Amino acid sequence: MKIFTLLSLIFSIVFASESNLDDLLSKYRKANELHNQTKDESAGHVSVFSRSDLDKMQAYTLNDVLKTIKLFTLKNTNFGFTSLVKTPYSENSMSSIKIYINSYELASVTSGSGLAQFGKMGLNHIDHIEIYQASNAIAFHGEAGNMVIKLYTKNPSRENATVAQAAADSKGGARGQVIDAQSFGEYSYLANADVSSNKYDKKQSPNGSIFSRDGDRGQFYFNFAKRDDYTIEAGVAVESYDLYSGFGNKINDGDIKSKYSYLNFTKQLPQNIELIFSTTYETIEIENSDFSGIKLFDGSLSKNMQVENGSYVYDFILQKRDTYKDNRFFYGVQVKQKTFFLDKLKSNGVEKSVILGPKNLDIYMLFFEDTYSINESNKIIFGAKLDYFKNHTTPSDIQNIMRLAYISNLTNELSFKTFIQNMYVYPQIAQTTFSPIYDANPNLKPSKSHVMKAELEYEKDDITITLSGGKAKAKDGIVFNRTLNMFVNNDGNSNFSQVSLNAEYRFSTENKIIAEYFKAFKENANLSPDSGVLLQLYTTFGKFDIYNELVYRSSYTGIDNVYIAEGYDYTAGAIYHYNKKINIKLKGENIFDKAIQSSIKGTTLPSLERRAILTMEYIF
């Protein structure tokens, strides 16, 4: 009987259909994807882009993912890079967005956010991305943020391969990427090199100026690790691109050169203690010539301006996880030191003197979180964080964060979670210390906010439906005062509420459709889209992967009083798996050229222009 059963099993395996075997393999891959180990449902409203999702999307840069995030719109700036603007605020408002690669926070002291330098970052070495809205400002170390974007790199032990990609697009741009990941015993490494030449349509302003944002970018990432012991990560990004419209009103010429490098060390110590140390060095060089002259902070006009500045950052974290009965504790300390420097400020070829605000900022942080399990279906999470700021110029400052969350599995299919959080957003160096075109305000106070959000999720078989909503109230908001020519704290309060609905249906392991809608409500005028829709269709059949995406954003009137019509960004891609070593990829971005626009000095443009991209991938 046992022999008969064994023979029957062998017979079934040998003669099983190829599609059934593929489906079994797909289910195995899905069950073992890394995001199942890293995702934290208690940390906020979480959206996950899995390894399979990113591959089918042909998400070559971080911007390919950022443009799909609900309650935000990807817009352009005067200086040629992109900015993620919170609905329905203007691009001048502060939205504290934090980006991490594993345990390292990508943060720019000079520009205030890692988005400026890393929107064009290649994702070839990234395994998956988790996006937390109403994020846990305590569990995610560092300064407070209302949204956290976590990038997790590929696991070398799962790769053990060298992969090369070469791409060309219809605008004349090109990209080359190589990733090598290997493991040997307890040790592993991952190395990624990425070079790109980015081309865009030129724009002509009403006064005849030609705006360009063409540029070149190179990045390198290296990761060396010993299993369950330590990880060493290093990254370098170098970029040079045209300044688009620049600081003035009639640009003659201009460019930005930026360099960003970091080293991050993570050590696992006994008794669930983790040590993280990182150091960051950044420089930015700007040259801008303008026919009509650039009005500087002191009121003078500059036909040619040169700025060279940068920063150093040192970050130390010691944190521990512990359990006691039904409680899970997470607590620790963090010390971060930031130093800003200005190497050059020239106007019309002459060095210009400027009185800088605070150049140094030391932050000392204590954090604690307790997750209490009432029973298997219900949890309460309480967290607190105390941050001490010292800039050696103005009086020291103490800020705190309080967070309360409740998570419940109401039934096998229905779950509920809610978050209440009091937090702050600290001013940026560009607001308190130095800007070539406006006065620094070292006396700026942090803006404060009170956030309350809830989420209800229904999941049964192949369908998941998620309804979420929330309200936020902010005070001491940081706004630009044109009369004083500096950033100041707003005396009034700002109220904001939002609702979103997400539905996902899985036809099979590799085929699914996602539909999402959001709407935001704010007391004053909407300065960016207040509603949006996302449709995504992932399809696999035979040797083909097909992806379709539609991003809709509603019309709005911007801060410059220019009306922008609603936008429909349709993107589609196909991947042909020729064999186990060769993949051929074709992608069309903003195919109908109807994506939402940004208004910049008399011109309008989308963040991602219409283009076709052809990619060849070879696996060694």
XYZ file of C-alpha atoms in Angstrom:
620
model
C 0.000 0.000 0.000
C 2.843 2.397 0.882
C 4.599 1.575 -2.380
C 1.382 2.240 -4.311
C 0.931 5.578 -2.551
C 4.532 6.573 -3.284
C 4.204 5.604 -6.954
C 0.952 7.542 -7.208
C 2.639 10.618 -5.743
C 5.573 10.366 -8.156
C 3.184 9.858 -11.065
C 1.167 12.926 -10.031
C 4.260 15.108 -9.770
C 5.732 13.990 -13.070
C 2.535 14.438 -15.032
C 1.198 17.507 -13.274
C 0.438 20.360 -15.626
C 3.056 23.061 -15.996
C 0.582 25.718 -14.878
C -0.161 23.894 -11.628
C 3.546 23.539 -10.871
C 4.097 27.209 -11.651
C 1.240 28.106 -9.345
C 2.706 26.014 -6.531
C 6.088 27.653 -6.997
C 4.462 31.099 -7.037
C 2.623 30.374 -3.796
C 5.869 29.220 -2.219
C 7.656 32.396 -3.317
C 4.820 34.586 -2.045
C 4.807 32.873 1.341
C 8.552 33.384 1.708
C 8.830 36.970 0.482
C 10.833 39.179 2.825
C 8.027 41.666 3.476
C 6.242 38.955 5.458
C 9.110 39.223 7.974
C 9.490 43.021 8.098
C 5.970 44.458 7.817
C 4.627 45.948 11.064
C 0.842 46.315 11.002
C 0.836 48.196 14.294
C 3.063 51.005 12.975
C 0.406 52.789 10.885
C -1.586 52.421 7.675
C 0.807 50.241 5.717
C 1.090 49.694 1.954
C 3.536 47.103 0.630
C 5.194 46.875 -2.778
C 6.519 43.324 -2.854
C 9.459 42.055 -4.889
C 7.011 40.675 -7.450
C 5.102 43.987 -7.575
C 8.226 46.071 -8.186
C 9.436 43.677 -10.892
C 6.161 43.730 -12.809
C 5.789 47.494 -12.383
C 9.282 47.912 -13.821
C 9.828 50.389 -11.001
C 13.271 51.596 -12.025
C 13.331 54.659 -9.735
C 11.780 55.584 -6.422
C 9.596 58.153 -8.227
C 7.825 55.263 -9.992
C 6.511 54.211 -6.578
C 6.077 57.657 -4.997
C 3.606 58.809 -7.658
C 1.145 56.054 -6.628
C 0.995 56.899 -2.892
C -2.457 57.910 -1.733
C -2.978 61.373 -0.199
C 0.162 62.672 -1.923
C 0.996 64.090 -5.349
C 4.402 63.893 -7.008
C 5.238 67.400 -8.268
C 8.184 69.248 -9.750
C 10.167 72.081 -8.190
C 11.915 75.167 -9.592
C 15.216 73.320 -9.371
C 14.537 70.278 -11.534
C 13.890 67.618 -8.924
C 10.618 66.197 -7.623
C 8.779 66.746 -4.366
C 6.052 64.697 -2.709
C 3.268 67.109 -1.750
C 0.655 66.188 0.819
C -2.977 66.559 -0.297
C -4.313 69.274 -0.478
C -1.435 71.501 0.720
C 1.029 73.481 -1.394
C 4.579 72.483 -2.206
C 5.741 75.165 0.256
C 4.174 73.356 3.206
C 6.165 70.994 5.403
C 5.287 67.316 5.225
C 7.710 65.287 7.287
C 8.548 62.258 5.136
C 11.295 59.896 6.222
C 13.068 57.418 3.930
C 15.078 54.455 5.173
C 17.308 51.893 3.496
C 17.177 49.044 5.997
C 18.122 50.740 9.309
C 19.706 53.860 7.751
C 17.707 57.074 7.344
C 18.265 58.935 4.068
C 18.085 62.535 5.233
C 19.459 65.722 3.728
C 20.393 68.501 6.140
C 20.643 71.043 3.314
C 17.360 70.270 1.540
C 15.460 68.880 4.548
C 14.421 65.579 2.977
C 16.000 62.644 1.188
C 13.380 62.979 -1.547
C 15.368 65.638 -3.421
C 18.426 63.455 -3.934
C 16.763 60.053 -4.044
C 13.619 60.443 -6.165
C 15.676 59.216 -9.150
C 17.387 56.503 -7.109
C 17.558 53.168 -8.924
C 15.711 50.286 -7.249
C 17.583 47.353 -8.732
C 19.012 46.397 -5.317
C 15.711 46.862 -3.451
C 13.668 43.789 -2.518
C 10.484 45.472 -1.303
C 9.087 48.783 -0.076
C 6.797 49.448 2.879
C 4.979 52.781 3.224
C 3.563 53.758 6.618
C 1.088 56.630 6.831
C 0.118 57.976 10.264
C 3.416 56.265 10.997
C 4.760 55.361 14.397
C 7.045 58.292 15.216
C 8.470 56.295 18.145
C 9.246 52.844 16.764
C 10.893 54.367 13.666
C 13.949 55.977 15.173
C 15.088 59.513 14.403
C 13.208 62.764 14.242
C 9.441 62.720 13.963
C 7.778 61.937 10.646
C 4.138 61.581 9.598
C 4.999 59.161 6.781
C 7.797 56.603 6.632
C 9.065 54.908 3.466
C 11.109 51.783 4.236
C 13.317 50.331 1.491
C 14.665 46.847 2.165
C 17.578 45.566 0.105
C 17.700 42.134 -1.462
C 18.904 39.206 0.613
C 22.213 37.940 -0.890
C 21.574 34.374 0.265
C 18.408 34.323 -1.852
C 20.073 35.907 -4.875
C 23.533 34.348 -5.316
C 23.779 35.841 -8.791
C 25.074 38.715 -10.861
C 22.441 40.626 -12.830
C 23.056 43.337 -15.443
C 20.494 45.684 -16.984
C 20.796 48.106 -19.880
C 17.959 50.470 -20.828
C 17.280 53.188 -23.381
C 14.238 55.439 -23.661
C 12.461 57.476 -26.316
C 13.728 60.811 -24.893
C 17.344 59.837 -25.493
C 18.037 58.794 -21.913
C 19.836 55.615 -20.871
C 20.508 53.563 -17.747
C 22.921 50.785 -16.831
C 22.756 48.730 -13.638
C 24.756 45.830 -12.242
C 24.036 43.976 -9.018
C 26.168 41.215 -7.526
C 24.936 39.303 -4.481
C 26.658 36.290 -2.962
C 26.700 34.362 0.295
C 29.392 32.106 1.722
C 28.738 30.380 5.034
C 27.768 32.942 7.648
C 28.858 35.857 5.463
C 27.207 37.635 2.546
C 27.587 40.726 0.430
C 25.546 42.756 -2.029
C 26.978 45.355 -4.410
C 25.007 47.541 -6.801
C 26.176 50.139 -9.327
C 23.728 52.315 -11.250
C 24.451 55.013 -13.845
C 21.811 56.976 -15.725
C 21.464 59.834 -18.187
C 18.077 61.507 -17.819
C 16.547 63.560 -20.641
C 13.365 65.634 -20.598
C 11.470 67.985 -22.901
C 12.687 71.576 -22.818
C 10.126 74.205 -21.811
C 9.935 77.851 -22.882
C 8.594 80.385 -20.415
C 6.449 83.384 -21.466
C 9.522 85.658 -21.178
C 11.520 83.470 -23.568
C 13.675 81.560 -21.062
C 14.439 77.922 -21.863
C 13.973 75.545 -18.939
C 15.878 72.254 -18.827
C 16.133 69.539 -16.171
C 18.416 67.105 -18.015
C 21.033 65.438 -15.879
C 23.289 62.489 -15.094
C 23.290 60.365 -11.977
C 25.490 57.650 -10.527
C 25.006 55.601 -7.388
C 26.778 52.770 -5.608
C 25.576 50.616 -2.730
C 27.490 47.966 -0.802
C 26.349 45.675 1.995
C 28.504 43.180 3.913
C 26.986 41.103 6.703
C 27.590 38.260 9.112
C 24.391 36.373 9.873
C 22.800 37.306 13.237
C 25.834 39.423 14.090
C 26.487 42.628 12.125
C 25.794 44.496 8.885
C 27.959 47.149 7.250
C 26.345 49.317 4.571
C 27.824 52.075 2.439
C 26.219 54.228 -0.222
C 27.311 56.981 -2.595
C 25.157 59.079 -4.949
C 26.539 61.705 -7.341
C 24.250 63.806 -9.508
C 24.564 66.742 -11.897
C 21.548 68.302 -13.583
C 20.221 71.497 -15.128
C 18.559 73.938 -12.748
C 15.255 74.273 -14.666
C 13.939 77.759 -13.767
C 16.321 78.402 -10.862
C 16.039 81.173 -8.268
C 15.200 84.059 -10.610
C 12.542 84.888 -13.193
C 14.542 84.701 -16.441
C 17.196 82.028 -16.242
C 20.223 82.235 -18.525
C 22.026 79.121 -17.314
C 22.302 77.023 -14.182
C 23.127 73.624 -12.765
C 23.244 71.668 -9.506
C 25.946 69.203 -8.509
C 25.285 67.058 -5.462
C 27.232 64.351 -3.644
C 25.840 62.185 -0.882
C 27.706 59.409 0.937
C 27.058 57.406 4.068
C 28.318 54.520 6.162
C 25.981 52.551 8.419
C 26.919 49.869 10.954
C 24.345 47.647 12.689
C 25.431 45.236 15.436
C 23.282 42.619 17.157
C 24.266 42.355 20.819
C 23.208 39.773 23.429
C 19.798 40.026 25.117
C 18.026 41.513 22.046
C 20.073 44.711 22.097
C 20.838 46.437 18.811
C 23.486 49.069 18.165
C 23.291 51.316 15.067
C 25.903 53.897 14.114
C 25.957 55.961 10.927
C 27.818 58.881 9.437
C 26.721 61.003 6.470
C 28.527 63.570 4.319
C 26.750 65.732 1.752
C 27.705 68.619 -0.559
C 25.617 70.705 -2.952
C 26.973 73.172 -5.520
C 24.626 75.538 -7.348
C 25.438 78.013 -10.110
C 22.632 80.172 -11.464
C 22.874 83.053 -13.946
C 19.740 85.064 -14.680
C 19.068 87.781 -17.277
C 16.857 89.850 -14.970
C 18.854 89.164 -11.818
C 18.180 87.096 -8.717
C 16.977 88.983 -5.656
C 19.149 87.842 -2.749
C 18.415 87.782 0.980
C 19.787 91.342 1.433
C 17.748 92.815 -1.434
C 20.641 93.032 -3.930
C 20.386 91.631 -7.470
C 22.747 88.969 -8.757
C 23.167 88.197 -12.447
C 25.339 85.227 -11.510
C 25.204 83.385 -8.181
C 27.362 80.532 -6.889
C 26.622 78.560 -3.728
C 28.563 75.654 -2.235
C 27.381 74.154 1.040
C 27.035 70.825 2.766
C 26.716 68.938 6.010
C 28.034 66.217 8.294
C 25.749 63.972 10.351
C 26.669 61.451 13.063
C 23.969 59.186 14.454
C 24.145 56.704 17.348
C 21.290 54.419 18.455
C 21.125 51.816 21.212
C 17.805 49.986 21.425
C 16.413 46.865 23.076
C 13.402 44.613 22.745
C 12.084 42.741 25.752
C 9.055 40.782 26.924
C 7.329 40.384 30.251
C 4.169 38.296 30.495
C 1.751 39.862 27.966
C 3.903 42.933 27.324
C 6.421 43.498 24.546
C 8.738 46.409 25.247
C 10.841 48.443 22.853
C 13.033 51.209 24.240
C 16.315 52.961 23.686
C 18.380 56.109 23.288
C 19.586 58.016 20.248
C 22.087 60.831 19.764
C 22.278 62.710 16.464
C 24.715 65.524 15.650
C 24.278 67.706 12.543
C 26.769 70.253 11.236
C 26.074 72.620 8.343
C 28.821 74.453 6.446
C 28.869 77.146 3.762
C 32.027 77.086 1.626
C 31.074 79.671 -0.987
C 28.488 82.354 -1.665
C 29.402 84.522 -4.643
C 27.325 87.167 -6.399
C 28.526 88.548 -9.741
C 31.941 86.976 -9.084
C 32.389 88.620 -5.661
C 32.345 86.743 -2.355
C 29.312 87.773 -0.325
C 29.225 87.900 3.464
C 26.264 86.432 5.300
C 25.406 85.912 8.941
C 24.442 82.279 9.373
C 21.922 80.965 11.843
C 22.709 77.922 14.002
C 25.241 75.711 12.164
C 25.203 72.871 14.681
C 22.281 70.875 16.017
C 22.593 68.157 18.670
C 19.564 65.975 19.360
C 19.292 63.623 22.348
C 16.346 61.213 22.225
C 14.728 58.756 24.635
C 11.955 56.444 23.449
C 9.747 53.746 24.936
C 6.915 51.608 23.595
C 4.797 48.897 25.240
C 2.613 46.501 23.247
C 0.154 44.861 25.628
C -1.769 41.811 24.413
C -5.183 41.783 26.070
C -5.804 38.442 24.377
C -4.961 36.806 21.050
C -7.269 39.192 19.186
C -6.722 42.542 20.909
C -3.654 44.702 21.546
C -3.038 48.121 23.052
C 0.147 49.988 22.197
C 1.444 52.956 24.147
C 4.566 54.896 23.235
C 6.388 58.018 24.357
C 9.429 59.875 23.079
C 11.390 62.781 24.557
C 13.706 64.826 22.304
C 16.172 67.450 23.522
C 17.475 69.941 20.904
C 20.616 72.039 21.372
C 21.939 74.290 18.579
C 24.536 76.292 20.593
C 22.969 79.594 19.459
C 19.378 79.874 20.674
C 17.899 78.443 23.898
C 17.651 74.650 24.078
C 14.315 73.046 23.330
C 12.499 69.905 24.507
C 9.823 68.229 22.386
C 7.789 65.102 23.057
C 5.672 62.578 21.181
C 2.836 60.505 22.638
C 1.128 57.664 20.805
C -1.753 55.331 21.648
C -2.940 52.541 19.348
C -5.526 49.793 19.506
C -5.585 46.764 17.191
C -8.317 44.156 17.141
C -9.192 41.085 15.089
C -12.963 41.362 15.384
C -13.598 38.127 13.458
C -11.576 35.817 11.242
C -12.284 38.152 8.313
C -12.588 41.570 9.965
C -9.870 43.615 11.712
C -9.769 47.127 13.133
C -6.971 49.472 14.200
C -6.876 53.049 15.383
C -4.072 55.483 16.266
C -3.890 58.701 18.234
C -0.624 60.624 18.143
C 0.671 63.992 19.296
C 3.839 64.936 17.422
C 5.913 67.776 16.018
C 7.914 68.694 12.914
C 11.196 70.494 13.568
C 12.304 73.386 11.278
C 14.817 72.715 8.512
C 18.329 74.155 8.221
C 17.252 76.072 5.093
C 14.672 77.874 7.257
C 16.740 78.536 10.387
C 20.337 78.840 9.176
C 20.909 79.795 5.544
C 19.222 80.555 2.248
C 20.650 82.735 -0.553
C 17.278 84.322 -1.332
C 15.582 84.903 2.024
C 16.528 85.589 5.647
C 17.072 82.695 8.032
C 14.923 82.628 11.150
C 16.782 80.922 14.034
C 13.800 81.495 16.343
C 11.405 79.246 14.435
C 9.442 76.869 16.645
C 8.477 73.319 15.674
C 4.986 72.895 14.268
C 2.708 70.719 16.412
C 0.008 68.315 15.309
C -2.594 66.022 16.804
C -3.487 63.062 14.569
C -6.274 60.512 14.924
C -6.823 57.747 12.360
C -8.736 54.482 12.076
C -8.776 51.559 9.664
C -11.248 48.732 9.078
C -10.145 45.783 6.947
C -12.152 42.875 5.555
C -10.260 39.920 4.112
C -11.754 36.666 2.930
C -10.396 34.216 0.385
C -9.076 36.291 -2.536
C -10.466 39.716 -1.672
C -9.281 42.430 0.727
C -11.195 45.668 1.331
C -9.737 48.424 3.519
C -11.557 51.556 4.656
C -9.568 54.207 6.503
C -10.102 57.746 7.666
C -8.611 60.313 9.950
C -8.365 63.862 11.207
C -5.384 66.051 11.992
C -5.086 69.413 13.684
C -1.886 71.444 13.428
C -0.717 74.632 15.108
C 2.394 76.777 14.830
C 2.647 75.731 11.199
C 5.764 76.938 9.393
C 4.861 79.259 6.488
C 6.753 81.770 4.346
C 6.060 85.447 5.073
C 6.789 87.492 1.928
C 6.744 90.774 3.836
C 9.420 89.650 6.298
C 11.154 87.535 3.633
C 11.532 84.593 6.007
C 9.733 81.560 7.362
C 7.590 82.191 10.427
C 5.171 80.281 12.630
C 1.535 80.642 11.692
C -0.670 81.876 14.557
C -3.758 79.987 13.389
C -4.669 76.308 13.393
C -5.011 74.087 10.345
C -7.570 71.276 10.277
C -7.374 68.389 7.861
C -9.375 65.190 7.398
C -9.262 62.375 4.874
C -10.896 59.120 3.865
C -9.675 56.320 1.600
C -10.971 53.025 0.276
C -8.767 50.241 -1.091
C -9.928 46.972 -2.686
C -7.685 44.151 -3.881
C -8.851 41.028 -5.699
C -6.447 38.157 -6.382
C -7.419 36.055 -9.397
C -4.474 33.764 -8.637
C -1.081 34.005 -6.982
C 0.433 36.045 -9.845
C -2.686 37.904 -11.055
C -4.446 40.638 -9.117
C -6.213 43.972 -9.435
C -6.043 46.880 -6.976
C -8.424 49.842 -6.890
C -7.975 52.754 -4.496
C -9.733 56.071 -3.892
C -8.970 58.927 -1.498
C -10.501 62.268 -0.648
C -9.100 65.020 1.588
C -10.943 67.876 3.275
C -9.343 71.127 4.431
C -10.836 74.374 5.673
C -8.970 76.717 3.325
C -8.239 76.569 -0.405
C -6.889 73.366 -1.940
C -3.433 74.094 -3.371
C -2.892 70.576 -4.734
C -5.254 67.746 -5.753
C -7.746 66.885 -3.000
C -8.803 63.505 -4.409
C -7.269 60.682 -6.376
C -7.658 57.182 -7.752
C -5.178 54.362 -8.320
C -5.852 51.329 -10.506
C -3.264 48.552 -10.859
C -3.571 45.302 -12.802
C -0.854 42.663 -12.432
C -1.048 39.805 -14.950
C 1.127 36.794 -15.726
C 0.565 34.242 -18.469
C 3.125 31.935 -19.981
C 6.430 33.755 -20.308
C 4.852 37.221 -20.103
C 4.301 39.593 -17.180
C 1.898 42.446 -17.982
C 1.312 45.531 -15.836
C -1.281 48.302 -16.197
C -1.546 51.376 -13.968
C -3.735 54.467 -13.887
C -3.029 57.330 -11.446
C -5.727 60.022 -11.287
C -5.419 63.335 -9.455
C -8.146 65.999 -9.314
C -7.837 69.570 -10.597
C -6.578 72.364 -8.357
C -5.460 75.991 -8.304
C -1.868 76.277 -7.135
C -0.146 78.718 -4.850
C 0.679 80.872 -7.914
C -3.073 81.087 -8.693
C -2.695 78.957 -11.869
C -5.484 76.470 -12.554
C -4.286 72.907 -13.224
C -6.684 70.456 -14.880
C -7.209 66.944 -13.532
C -4.599 64.394 -14.550
C -4.718 60.789 -15.768
C -1.330 59.047 -15.768
C -1.607 55.741 -17.628
C 1.451 53.489 -17.503
C 1.802 49.994 -18.946
C 4.603 47.476 -19.225
C 5.379 43.996 -20.499
C 8.206 41.603 -19.609
C 9.140 38.641 -21.792
C 11.118 35.950 -19.976
C 13.043 34.591 -22.960
C 14.789 31.997 -20.814
C 16.182 31.682 -17.295
C 18.956 34.162 -18.060
C 17.434 36.754 -20.400
C 14.481 39.092 -19.817
C 13.250 41.695 -22.302
C 11.210 44.569 -20.877
C 9.145 47.316 -22.490
C 7.423 50.079 -20.539
C 5.371 53.132 -21.469
C 5.122 55.965 -18.920
C 2.370 58.596 -18.973
C 1.275 57.090 -22.282
C -1.544 59.548 -23.025
C 0.494 62.540 -21.777
C -2.344 63.463 -19.402
C -0.627 63.165 -16.001
C -1.200 65.841 -13.385
C 0.910 68.951 -13.993
C 2.975 71.330 -11.893
C 2.988 75.078 -12.600
C 6.422 76.709 -12.586
C 6.919 80.314 -13.763
C 4.512 80.207 -16.673
C 5.169 76.586 -17.681
C 3.379 73.385 -16.782
C 4.929 69.933 -16.751
C 4.316 66.442 -15.320
C 6.725 64.872 -12.838
C 7.231 61.897 -15.175
C 6.971 62.694 -18.874
C 5.595 60.456 -21.607
C 8.301 58.037 -22.711
C 8.937 54.456 -23.770
C 11.685 52.440 -22.063
C 13.289 49.293 -23.492
C 15.352 47.199 -21.065
C 17.494 44.115 -21.520
C 18.346 42.061 -18.448
C 20.914 39.280 -18.250
C 21.399 36.971 -15.254
C 24.879 35.476 -14.997
